[in-house]
Tab-separated table of C-alpha atoms in Angstrom:
chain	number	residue	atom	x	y	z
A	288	UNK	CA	0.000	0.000	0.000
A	289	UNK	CA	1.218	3.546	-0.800
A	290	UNK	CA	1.412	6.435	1.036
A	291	UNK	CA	1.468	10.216	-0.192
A	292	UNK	CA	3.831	13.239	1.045
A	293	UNK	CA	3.323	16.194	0.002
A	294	UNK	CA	4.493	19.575	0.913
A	295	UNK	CA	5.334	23.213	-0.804
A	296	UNK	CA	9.140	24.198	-1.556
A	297	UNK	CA	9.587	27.657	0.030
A	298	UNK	CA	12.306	30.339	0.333
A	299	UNK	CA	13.245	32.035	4.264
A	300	UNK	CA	10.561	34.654	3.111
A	301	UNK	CA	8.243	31.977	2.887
A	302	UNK	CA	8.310	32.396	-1.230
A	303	UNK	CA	7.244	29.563	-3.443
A	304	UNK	CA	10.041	27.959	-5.001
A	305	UNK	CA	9.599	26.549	-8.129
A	306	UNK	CA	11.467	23.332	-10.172
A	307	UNK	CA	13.288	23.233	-7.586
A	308	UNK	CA	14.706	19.496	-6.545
A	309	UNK	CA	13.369	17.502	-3.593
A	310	UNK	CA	15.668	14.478	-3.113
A	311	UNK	CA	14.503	11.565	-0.670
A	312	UNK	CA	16.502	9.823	1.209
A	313	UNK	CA	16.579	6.899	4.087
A	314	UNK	CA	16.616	8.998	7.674
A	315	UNK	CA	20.262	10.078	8.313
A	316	UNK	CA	21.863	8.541	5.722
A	317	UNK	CA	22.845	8.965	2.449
A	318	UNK	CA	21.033	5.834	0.570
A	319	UNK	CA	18.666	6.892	-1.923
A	320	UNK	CA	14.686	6.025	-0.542
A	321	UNK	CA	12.572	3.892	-2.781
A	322	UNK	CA	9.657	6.519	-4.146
A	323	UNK	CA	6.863	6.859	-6.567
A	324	UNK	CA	5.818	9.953	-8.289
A	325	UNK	CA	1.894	8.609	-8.365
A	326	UNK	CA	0.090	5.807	-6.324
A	327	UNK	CA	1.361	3.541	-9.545
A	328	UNK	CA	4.231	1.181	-9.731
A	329	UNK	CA	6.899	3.194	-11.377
A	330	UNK	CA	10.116	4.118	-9.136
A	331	UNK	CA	10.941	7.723	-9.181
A	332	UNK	CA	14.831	7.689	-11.309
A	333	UNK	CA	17.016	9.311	-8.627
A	334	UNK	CA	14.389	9.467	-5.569
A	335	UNK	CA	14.480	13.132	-7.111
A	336	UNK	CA	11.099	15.166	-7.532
A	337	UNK	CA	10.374	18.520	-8.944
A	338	UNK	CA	8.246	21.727	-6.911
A	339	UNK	CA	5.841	22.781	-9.128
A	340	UNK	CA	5.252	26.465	-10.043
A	341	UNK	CA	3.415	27.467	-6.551
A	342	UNK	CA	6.548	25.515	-4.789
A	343	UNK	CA	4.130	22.401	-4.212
A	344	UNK	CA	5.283	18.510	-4.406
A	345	UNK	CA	4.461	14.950	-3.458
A	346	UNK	CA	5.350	11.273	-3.778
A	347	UNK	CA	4.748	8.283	-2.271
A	348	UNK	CA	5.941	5.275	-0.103
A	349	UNK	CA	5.321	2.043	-0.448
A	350	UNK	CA	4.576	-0.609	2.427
A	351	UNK	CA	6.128	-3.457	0.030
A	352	UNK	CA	9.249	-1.430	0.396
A	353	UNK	CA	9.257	0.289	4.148
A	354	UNK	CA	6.813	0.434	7.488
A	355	UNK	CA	5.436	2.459	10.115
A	356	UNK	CA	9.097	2.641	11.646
A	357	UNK	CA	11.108	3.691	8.661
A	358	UNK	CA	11.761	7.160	8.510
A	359	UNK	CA	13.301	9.435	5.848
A	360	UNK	CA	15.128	12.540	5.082
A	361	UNK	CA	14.427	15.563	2.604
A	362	UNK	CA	17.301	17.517	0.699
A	363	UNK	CA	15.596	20.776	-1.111
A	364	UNK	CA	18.130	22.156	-3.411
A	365	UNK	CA	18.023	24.183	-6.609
A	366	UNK	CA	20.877	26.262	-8.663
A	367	UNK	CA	21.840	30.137	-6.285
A	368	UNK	CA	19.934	28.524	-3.323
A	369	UNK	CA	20.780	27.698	-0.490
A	370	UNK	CA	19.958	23.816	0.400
A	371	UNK	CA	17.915	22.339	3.023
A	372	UNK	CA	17.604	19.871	5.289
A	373	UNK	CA	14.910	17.736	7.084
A	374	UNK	CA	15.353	14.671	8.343
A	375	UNK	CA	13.545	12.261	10.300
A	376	UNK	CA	10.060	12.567	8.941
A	377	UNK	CA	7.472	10.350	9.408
A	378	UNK	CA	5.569	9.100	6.416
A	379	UNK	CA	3.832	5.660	6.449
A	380	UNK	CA	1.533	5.704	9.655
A	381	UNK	CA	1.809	3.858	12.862
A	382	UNK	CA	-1.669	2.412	11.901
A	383	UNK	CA	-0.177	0.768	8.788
A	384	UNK	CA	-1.382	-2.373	9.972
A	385	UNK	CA	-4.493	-1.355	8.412
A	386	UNK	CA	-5.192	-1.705	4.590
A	387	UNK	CA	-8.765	-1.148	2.228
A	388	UNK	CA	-9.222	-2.920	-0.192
A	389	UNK	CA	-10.747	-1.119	-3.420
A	390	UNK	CA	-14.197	-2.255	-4.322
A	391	UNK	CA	-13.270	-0.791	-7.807
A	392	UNK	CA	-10.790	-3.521	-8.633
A	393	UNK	CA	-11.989	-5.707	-11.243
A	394	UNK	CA	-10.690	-8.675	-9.485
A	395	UNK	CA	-10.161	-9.015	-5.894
A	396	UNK	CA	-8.579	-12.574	-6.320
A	397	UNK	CA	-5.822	-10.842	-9.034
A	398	UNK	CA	-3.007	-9.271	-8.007
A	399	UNK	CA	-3.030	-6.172	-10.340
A	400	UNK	CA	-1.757	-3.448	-8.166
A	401	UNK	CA	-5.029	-2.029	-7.835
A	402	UNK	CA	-5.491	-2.690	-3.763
A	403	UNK	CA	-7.377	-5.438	-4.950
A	404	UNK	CA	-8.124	-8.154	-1.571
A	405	UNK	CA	-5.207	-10.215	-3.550
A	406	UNK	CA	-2.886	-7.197	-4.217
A	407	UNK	CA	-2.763	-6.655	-0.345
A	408	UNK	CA	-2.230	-9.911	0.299
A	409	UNK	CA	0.793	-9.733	-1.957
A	410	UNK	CA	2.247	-7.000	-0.292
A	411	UNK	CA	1.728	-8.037	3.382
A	412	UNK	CA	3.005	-11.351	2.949
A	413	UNK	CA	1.855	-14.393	4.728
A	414	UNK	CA	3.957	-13.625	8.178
A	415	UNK	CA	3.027	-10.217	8.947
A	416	UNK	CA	0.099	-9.762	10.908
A	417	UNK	CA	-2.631	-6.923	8.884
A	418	UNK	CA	-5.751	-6.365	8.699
A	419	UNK	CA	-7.935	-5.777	5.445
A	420	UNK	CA	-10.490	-3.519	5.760
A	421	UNK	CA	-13.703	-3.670	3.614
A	422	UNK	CA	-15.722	-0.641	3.095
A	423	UNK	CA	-19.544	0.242	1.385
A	424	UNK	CA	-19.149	-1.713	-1.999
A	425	UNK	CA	-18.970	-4.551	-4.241
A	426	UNK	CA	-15.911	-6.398	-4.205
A	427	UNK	CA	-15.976	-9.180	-7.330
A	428	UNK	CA	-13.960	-12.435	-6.782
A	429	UNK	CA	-13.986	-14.139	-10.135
A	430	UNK	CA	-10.129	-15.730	-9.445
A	431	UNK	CA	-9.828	-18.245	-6.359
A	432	UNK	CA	-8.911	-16.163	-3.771
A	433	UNK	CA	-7.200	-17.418	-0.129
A	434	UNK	CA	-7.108	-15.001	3.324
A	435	UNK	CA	-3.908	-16.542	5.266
A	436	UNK	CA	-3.999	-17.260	8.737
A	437	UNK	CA	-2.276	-13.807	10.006
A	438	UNK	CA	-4.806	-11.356	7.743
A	439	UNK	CA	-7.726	-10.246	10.204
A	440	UNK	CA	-10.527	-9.490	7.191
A	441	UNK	CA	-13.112	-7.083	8.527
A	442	UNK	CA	-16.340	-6.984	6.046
A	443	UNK	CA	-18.492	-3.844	7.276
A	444	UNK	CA	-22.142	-3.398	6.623
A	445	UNK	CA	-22.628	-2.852	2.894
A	446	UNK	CA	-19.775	-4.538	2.072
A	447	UNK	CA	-20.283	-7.493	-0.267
A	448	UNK	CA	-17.931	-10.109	-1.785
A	449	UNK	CA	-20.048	-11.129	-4.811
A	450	UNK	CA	-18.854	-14.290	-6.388
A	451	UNK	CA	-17.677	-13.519	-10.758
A	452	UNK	CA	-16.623	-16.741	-12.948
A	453	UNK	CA	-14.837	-19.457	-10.930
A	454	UNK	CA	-14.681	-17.220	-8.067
A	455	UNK	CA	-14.115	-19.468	-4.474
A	456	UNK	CA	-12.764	-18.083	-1.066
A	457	UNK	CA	-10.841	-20.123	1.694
A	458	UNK	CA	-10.722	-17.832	4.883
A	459	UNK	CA	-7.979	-18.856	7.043
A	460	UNK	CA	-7.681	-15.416	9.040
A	461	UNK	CA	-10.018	-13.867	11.423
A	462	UNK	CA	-13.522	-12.798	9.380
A	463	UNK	CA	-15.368	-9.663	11.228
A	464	UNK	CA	-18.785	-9.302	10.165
A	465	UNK	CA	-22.084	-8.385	11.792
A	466	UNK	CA	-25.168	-10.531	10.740
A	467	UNK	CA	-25.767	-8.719	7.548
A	468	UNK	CA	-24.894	-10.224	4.329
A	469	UNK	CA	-21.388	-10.087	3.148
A	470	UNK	CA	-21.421	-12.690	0.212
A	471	UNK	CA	-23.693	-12.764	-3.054
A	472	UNK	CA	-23.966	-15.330	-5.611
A	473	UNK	CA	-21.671	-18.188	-4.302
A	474	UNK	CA	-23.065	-21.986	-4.033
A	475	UNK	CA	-22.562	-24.401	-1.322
A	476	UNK	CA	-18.751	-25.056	-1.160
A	477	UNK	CA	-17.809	-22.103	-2.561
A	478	UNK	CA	-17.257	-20.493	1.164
A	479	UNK	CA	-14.807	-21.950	3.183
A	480	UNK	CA	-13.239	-21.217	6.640
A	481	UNK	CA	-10.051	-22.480	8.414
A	482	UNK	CA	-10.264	-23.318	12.176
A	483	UNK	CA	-9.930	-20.229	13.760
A	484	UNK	CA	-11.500	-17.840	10.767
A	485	UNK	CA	-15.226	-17.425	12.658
A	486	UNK	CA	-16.979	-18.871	16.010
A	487	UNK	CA	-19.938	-19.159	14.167
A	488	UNK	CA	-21.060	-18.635	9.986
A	489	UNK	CA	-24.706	-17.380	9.778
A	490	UNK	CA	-26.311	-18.081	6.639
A	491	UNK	CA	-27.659	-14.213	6.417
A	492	UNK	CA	-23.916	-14.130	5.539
A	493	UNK	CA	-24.897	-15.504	2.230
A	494	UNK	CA	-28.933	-14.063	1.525
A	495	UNK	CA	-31.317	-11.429	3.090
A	496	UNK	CA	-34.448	-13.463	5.100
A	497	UNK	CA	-36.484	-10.420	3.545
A	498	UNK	CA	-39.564	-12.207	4.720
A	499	UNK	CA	-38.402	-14.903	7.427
A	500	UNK	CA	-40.620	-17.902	6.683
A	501	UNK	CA	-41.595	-17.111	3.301
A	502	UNK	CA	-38.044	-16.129	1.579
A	503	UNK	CA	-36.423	-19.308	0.597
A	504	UNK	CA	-32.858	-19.724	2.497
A	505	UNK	CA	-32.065	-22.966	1.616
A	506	UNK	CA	-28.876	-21.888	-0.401
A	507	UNK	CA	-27.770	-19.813	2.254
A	508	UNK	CA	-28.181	-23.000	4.834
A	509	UNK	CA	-26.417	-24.860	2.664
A	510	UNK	CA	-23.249	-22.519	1.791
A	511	UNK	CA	-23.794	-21.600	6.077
A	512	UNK	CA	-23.235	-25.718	6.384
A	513	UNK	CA	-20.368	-26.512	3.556
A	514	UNK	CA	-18.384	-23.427	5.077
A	515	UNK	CA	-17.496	-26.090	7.725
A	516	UNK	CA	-18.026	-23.925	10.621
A	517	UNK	CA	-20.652	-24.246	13.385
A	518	UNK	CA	-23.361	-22.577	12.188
A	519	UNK	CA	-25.819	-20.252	14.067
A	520	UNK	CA	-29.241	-19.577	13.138
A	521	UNK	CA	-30.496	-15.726	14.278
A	522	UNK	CA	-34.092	-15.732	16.207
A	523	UNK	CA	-36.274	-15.926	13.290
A	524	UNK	CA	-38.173	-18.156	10.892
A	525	UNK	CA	-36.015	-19.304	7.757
A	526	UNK	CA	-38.066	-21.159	4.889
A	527	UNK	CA	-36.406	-24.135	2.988
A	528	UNK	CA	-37.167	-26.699	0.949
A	529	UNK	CA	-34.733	-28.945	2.977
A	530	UNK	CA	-32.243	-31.891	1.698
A	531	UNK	CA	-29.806	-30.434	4.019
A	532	UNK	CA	-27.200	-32.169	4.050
A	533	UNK	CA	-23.746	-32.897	6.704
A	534	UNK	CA	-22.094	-35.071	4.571
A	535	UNK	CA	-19.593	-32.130	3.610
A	536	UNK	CA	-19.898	-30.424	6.734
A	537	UNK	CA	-17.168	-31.227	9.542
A	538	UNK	CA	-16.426	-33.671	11.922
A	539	UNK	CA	-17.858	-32.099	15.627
A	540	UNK	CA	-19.960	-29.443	13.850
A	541	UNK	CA	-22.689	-27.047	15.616
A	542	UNK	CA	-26.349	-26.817	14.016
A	543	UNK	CA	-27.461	-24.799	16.328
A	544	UNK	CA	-30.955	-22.286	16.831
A	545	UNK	CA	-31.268	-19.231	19.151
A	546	UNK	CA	-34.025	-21.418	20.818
A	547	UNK	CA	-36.805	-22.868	20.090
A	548	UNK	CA	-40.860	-22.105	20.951
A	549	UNK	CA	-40.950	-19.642	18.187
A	550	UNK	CA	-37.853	-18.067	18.498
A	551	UNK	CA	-35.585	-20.153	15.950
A	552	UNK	CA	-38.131	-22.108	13.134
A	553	UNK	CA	-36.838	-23.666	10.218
A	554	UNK	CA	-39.903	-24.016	7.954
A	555	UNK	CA	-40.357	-26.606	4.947
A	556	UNK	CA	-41.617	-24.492	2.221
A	557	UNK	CA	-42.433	-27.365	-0.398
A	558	UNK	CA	-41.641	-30.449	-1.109
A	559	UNK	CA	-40.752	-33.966	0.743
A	560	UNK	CA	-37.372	-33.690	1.162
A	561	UNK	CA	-36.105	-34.650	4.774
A	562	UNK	CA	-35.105	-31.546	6.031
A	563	UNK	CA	-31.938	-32.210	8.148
A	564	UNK	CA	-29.812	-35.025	7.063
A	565	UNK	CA	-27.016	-35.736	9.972
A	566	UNK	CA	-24.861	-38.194	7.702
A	567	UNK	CA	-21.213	-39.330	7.457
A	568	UNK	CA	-20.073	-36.805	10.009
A	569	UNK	CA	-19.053	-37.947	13.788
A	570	UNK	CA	-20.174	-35.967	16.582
A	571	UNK	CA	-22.380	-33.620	15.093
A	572	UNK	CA	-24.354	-31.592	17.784
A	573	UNK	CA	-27.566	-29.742	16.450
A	574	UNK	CA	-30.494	-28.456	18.258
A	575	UNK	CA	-32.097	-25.109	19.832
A	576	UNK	CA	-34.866	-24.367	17.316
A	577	UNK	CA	-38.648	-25.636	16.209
A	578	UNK	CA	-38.519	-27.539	12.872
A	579	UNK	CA	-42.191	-27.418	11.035
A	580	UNK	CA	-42.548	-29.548	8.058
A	581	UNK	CA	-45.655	-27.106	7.395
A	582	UNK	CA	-48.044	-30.435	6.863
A	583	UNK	CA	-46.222	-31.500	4.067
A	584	UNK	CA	-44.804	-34.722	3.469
A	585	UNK	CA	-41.041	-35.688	4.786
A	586	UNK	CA	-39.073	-36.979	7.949
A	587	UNK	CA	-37.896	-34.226	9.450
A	588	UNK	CA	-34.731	-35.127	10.907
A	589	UNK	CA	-32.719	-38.119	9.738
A	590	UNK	CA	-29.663	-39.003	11.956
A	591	UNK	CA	-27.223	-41.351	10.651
A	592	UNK	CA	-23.383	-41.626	11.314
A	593	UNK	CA	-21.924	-41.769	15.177
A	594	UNK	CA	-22.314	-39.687	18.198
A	595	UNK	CA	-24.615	-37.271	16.488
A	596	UNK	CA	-26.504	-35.111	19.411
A	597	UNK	CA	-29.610	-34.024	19.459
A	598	UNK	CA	-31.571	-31.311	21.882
A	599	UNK	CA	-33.712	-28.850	22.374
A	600	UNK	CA	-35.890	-29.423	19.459
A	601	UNK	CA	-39.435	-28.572	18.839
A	602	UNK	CA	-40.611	-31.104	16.209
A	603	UNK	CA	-44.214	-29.814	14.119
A	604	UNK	CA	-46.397	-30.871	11.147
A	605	UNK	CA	-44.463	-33.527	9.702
A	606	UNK	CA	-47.183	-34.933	7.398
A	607	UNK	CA	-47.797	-37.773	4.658
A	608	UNK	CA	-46.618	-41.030	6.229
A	609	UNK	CA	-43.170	-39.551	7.816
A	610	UNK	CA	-41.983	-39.582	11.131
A	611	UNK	CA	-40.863	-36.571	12.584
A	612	UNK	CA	-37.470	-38.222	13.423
A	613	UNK	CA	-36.177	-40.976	11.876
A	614	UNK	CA	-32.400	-42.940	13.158
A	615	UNK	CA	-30.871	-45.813	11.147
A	616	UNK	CA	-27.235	-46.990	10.594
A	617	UNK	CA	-25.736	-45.789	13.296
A	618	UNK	CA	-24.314	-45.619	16.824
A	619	UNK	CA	-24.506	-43.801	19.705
A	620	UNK	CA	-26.759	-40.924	19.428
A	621	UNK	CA	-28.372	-39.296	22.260
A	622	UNK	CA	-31.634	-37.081	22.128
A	623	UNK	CA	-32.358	-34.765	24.809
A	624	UNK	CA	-35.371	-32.102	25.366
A	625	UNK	CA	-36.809	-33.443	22.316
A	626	UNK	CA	-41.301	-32.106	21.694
A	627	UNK	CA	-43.443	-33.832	19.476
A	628	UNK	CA	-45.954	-30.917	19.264
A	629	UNK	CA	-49.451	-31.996	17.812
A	630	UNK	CA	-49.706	-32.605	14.454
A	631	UNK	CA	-47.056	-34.871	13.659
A	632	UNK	CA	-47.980	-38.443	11.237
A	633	UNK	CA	-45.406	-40.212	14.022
A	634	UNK	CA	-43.283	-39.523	16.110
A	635	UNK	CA	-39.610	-41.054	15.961
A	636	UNK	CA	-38.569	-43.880	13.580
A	637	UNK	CA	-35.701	-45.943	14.703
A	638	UNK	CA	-34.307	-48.498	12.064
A	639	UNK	CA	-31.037	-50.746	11.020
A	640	UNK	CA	-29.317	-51.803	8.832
A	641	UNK	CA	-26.401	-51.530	11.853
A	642	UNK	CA	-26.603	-51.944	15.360
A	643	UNK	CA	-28.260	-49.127	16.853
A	644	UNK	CA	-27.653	-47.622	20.804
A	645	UNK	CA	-29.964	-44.940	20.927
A	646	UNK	CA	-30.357	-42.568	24.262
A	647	UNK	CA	-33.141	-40.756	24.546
A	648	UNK	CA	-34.050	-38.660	27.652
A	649	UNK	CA	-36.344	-36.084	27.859
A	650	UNK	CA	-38.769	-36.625	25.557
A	651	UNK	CA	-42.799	-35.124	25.417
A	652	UNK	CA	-45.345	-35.965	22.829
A	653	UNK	CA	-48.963	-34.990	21.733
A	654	UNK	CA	-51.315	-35.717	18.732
A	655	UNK	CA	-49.725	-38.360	15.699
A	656	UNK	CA	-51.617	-40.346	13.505
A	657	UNK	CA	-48.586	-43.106	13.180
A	658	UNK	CA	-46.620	-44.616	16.275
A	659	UNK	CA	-44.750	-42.765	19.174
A	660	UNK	CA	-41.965	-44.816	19.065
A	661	UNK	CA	-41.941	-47.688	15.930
A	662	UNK	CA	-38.600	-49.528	15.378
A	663	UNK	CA	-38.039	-52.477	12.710
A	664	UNK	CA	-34.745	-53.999	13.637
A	665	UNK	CA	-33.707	-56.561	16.456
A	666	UNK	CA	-30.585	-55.054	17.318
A	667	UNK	CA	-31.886	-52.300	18.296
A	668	UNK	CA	-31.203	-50.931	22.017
A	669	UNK	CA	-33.579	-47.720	23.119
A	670	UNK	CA	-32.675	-46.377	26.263
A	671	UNK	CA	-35.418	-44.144	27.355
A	672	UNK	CA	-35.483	-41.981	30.351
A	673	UNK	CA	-38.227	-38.891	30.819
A	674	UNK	CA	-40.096	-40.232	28.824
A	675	UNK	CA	-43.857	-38.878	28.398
A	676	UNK	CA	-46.279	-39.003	25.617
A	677	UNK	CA	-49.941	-38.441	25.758
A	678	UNK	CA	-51.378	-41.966	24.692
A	679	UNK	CA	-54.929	-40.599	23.790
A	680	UNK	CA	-53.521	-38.930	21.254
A	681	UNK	CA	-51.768	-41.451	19.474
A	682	UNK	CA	-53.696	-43.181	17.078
A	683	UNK	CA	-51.400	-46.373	16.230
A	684	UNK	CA	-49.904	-46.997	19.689
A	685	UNK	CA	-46.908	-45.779	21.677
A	686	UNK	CA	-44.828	-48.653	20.561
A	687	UNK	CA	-44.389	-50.667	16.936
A	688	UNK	CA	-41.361	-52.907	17.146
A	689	UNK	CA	-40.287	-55.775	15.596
A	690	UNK	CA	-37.620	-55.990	18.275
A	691	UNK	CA	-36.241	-54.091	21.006
């Protein structure tokens, strides 16, 4: 990033001097500084500049070449004058540590010397620890584009990365952002963080829930789940028409609501898709929110894989022939805090092919058409604790096992 200084060439009198010769220097020494004559990349020959007719010049500093500590000296000569002197001046600022990126650049993932994201990157390095500011604006990434681990990338309201061509982004540094939406056009994958990069993604990082429970968000989920990070849902209602998926999340990812009883809701807008598929990944923890399947057809929740955890989940309007929750092929997974509300077909759905220990503690149900509790496999093993359902309610029985 380069920095400007500028000043006017004057006599004792305090009279304009003009073409008269500024040459830069390092501070007290005699080794010619590294300047530019504009905010482009050409060296100035000489480190020498020229005062203009009103006595007035300016050049610039680089950070690729100098920082915040480097200081430099001023010779101010010209033919029957007298020359002077000023040394240890102060140029690039103690808050260098801060660069903006221009929203202007036609790709932030190019290095072009246009403060794109990439051209920032290039001059920091990948050992010095910066931060990247982003401002009001549209920044385009059509060129893979990869944060390292020591850039802290604040992305301030109105600020949006909006995905051009092949454009991708792997955050490895710190991400700032409120709970606004900072990317635009990217798919699920597209997003990724390292470790450290966030606590939690949001997917109003990727749309706007203009109408929460009527705007569709199921892109947003998704690119919120493929990021890899836990994800956080805000206190609202976000429609989708589900199919979403773990199986390219992380191993000991979050899922998690701001609560449930209409606080958090995630709505199926159409379709029988199951909503939440927990596959493939071990130790997946999701819960804090109200699912409603909206009467349409559909499981749910489908848990597969082992150690998933479940809790705090309000389970509504699953229709068709679907159980609310359904658990197959897997090991280890414990429900807790778990509400049928009214409304349901049935209940929860436990089934093979492999054999299944399945904790469940905590559990209340009301009105379903199907079973409370059906299971179809003999190796199953149902540890249930809490448990409460209203039987009046339940049209096929608590219970429909083949074996327990």
């Amino acid at each position: 990033m380069k920095y400007i200084y500028q000043n006017h060439f004057t006599d004792r009198s305090g009279n304009a001097v003009s073409s008269g010769n500024i040459t830069i220097y390092n501070a007290n020494s005699t080794v010619l500084a590294t300047c530019y004559s504009t905010s482009g990349s050409t060296a100035v020959t000489g480190s020498v500049v020229a005062s203009g007719t009103d006595g007035f010049f300016k050049f610039w500093v680089d950070t690729k070449d100098y920082n915040a500590q480097d200081r430099f000296k001023l010779i101010l000569s010209k033919t029957n004058f007298t020359s002077k002197t000023y040394d240890d001046i102060t140029i690039i600022p103690e808050n260098e540590w801060t660069y903006y990126a221009d929203a202007g650049a036609t790709d932030q993932g190019v290095d072009s010397d246009d403060n794109s994201i990439a051209d920032l990157l290039a001059e920091i390095g990948t050992t010095n620890v910066r931060t990247i500011v982003l401002k009001q604006g549209t920044y385009t990434v059509t060129t893979p584009l990869t944060i390292t681990s020591n850039i802290t990338l604040i992305v301030q309201a109105g600020a949006v990365l909006t995905k051009g061509g092949a454009g991708t982004m792997t955050i490895n540094g710190k991400l700032e952002a409120g709970t606004y939406q900072i990317f635009s056009g990217f798919t699920a994958g597209n997003i990724t963080f390292g470790a450290t990069a966030v606590k939690e993604a949001y997917p109003d990082w990727w749309a706007v829930n203009t109408t929460p429970g009527t705007t569709d968000m199921t892109i947003a989920i998704d690119c919120a789940i493929y990021s890899t990070a836990n994800v956080r849902l805000l206190g609202q209602s976000y429609g989708t028409t589900g199919s979403h998926s773990f199986a390219n999340g992380e191993d000991g990812q979050k899922f998690l609501g701001s609560g449930q009883r209409d606080k958090t809701i995630i709505k199926r807008l159409s379709g029988t898709n199951i909503l939440l598929l927990l596959t493939s990944n071990r130790l997946l923890e999701v819960g804090d929110f109200t699912i409603d399947g909206n009467s349409l057809g559909g499981a749910s929740i489908k848990v597969q894989g082992i150690g998933q955890t479940l809790h705090d989940i309000e389970f509504q309007g699953t229709g068709g022939t679907s159980y609310a929750l359904e658990i197959t092929g897997c090991n280890r997974i414990v429900g807790e805090r778990l509400y049928f509300l009214d409304g349901n077909y049935g209940g929860i759905f436990i089934y093979g092919p492999l054999a299944i220990a399945v904790y469940l503690n905590d559990v209340q149900g009301g009105d379903v058409t199907g079973y409370a509790v059906r299971t179809t496999d003999e190796s199953t093993i149902v540890h249930l604790t809490n448990f409460s359902w209203d039987l009046s309610a339940v049209s096929s029985g608590f219970l429909g096992a083949t074996g327990v």
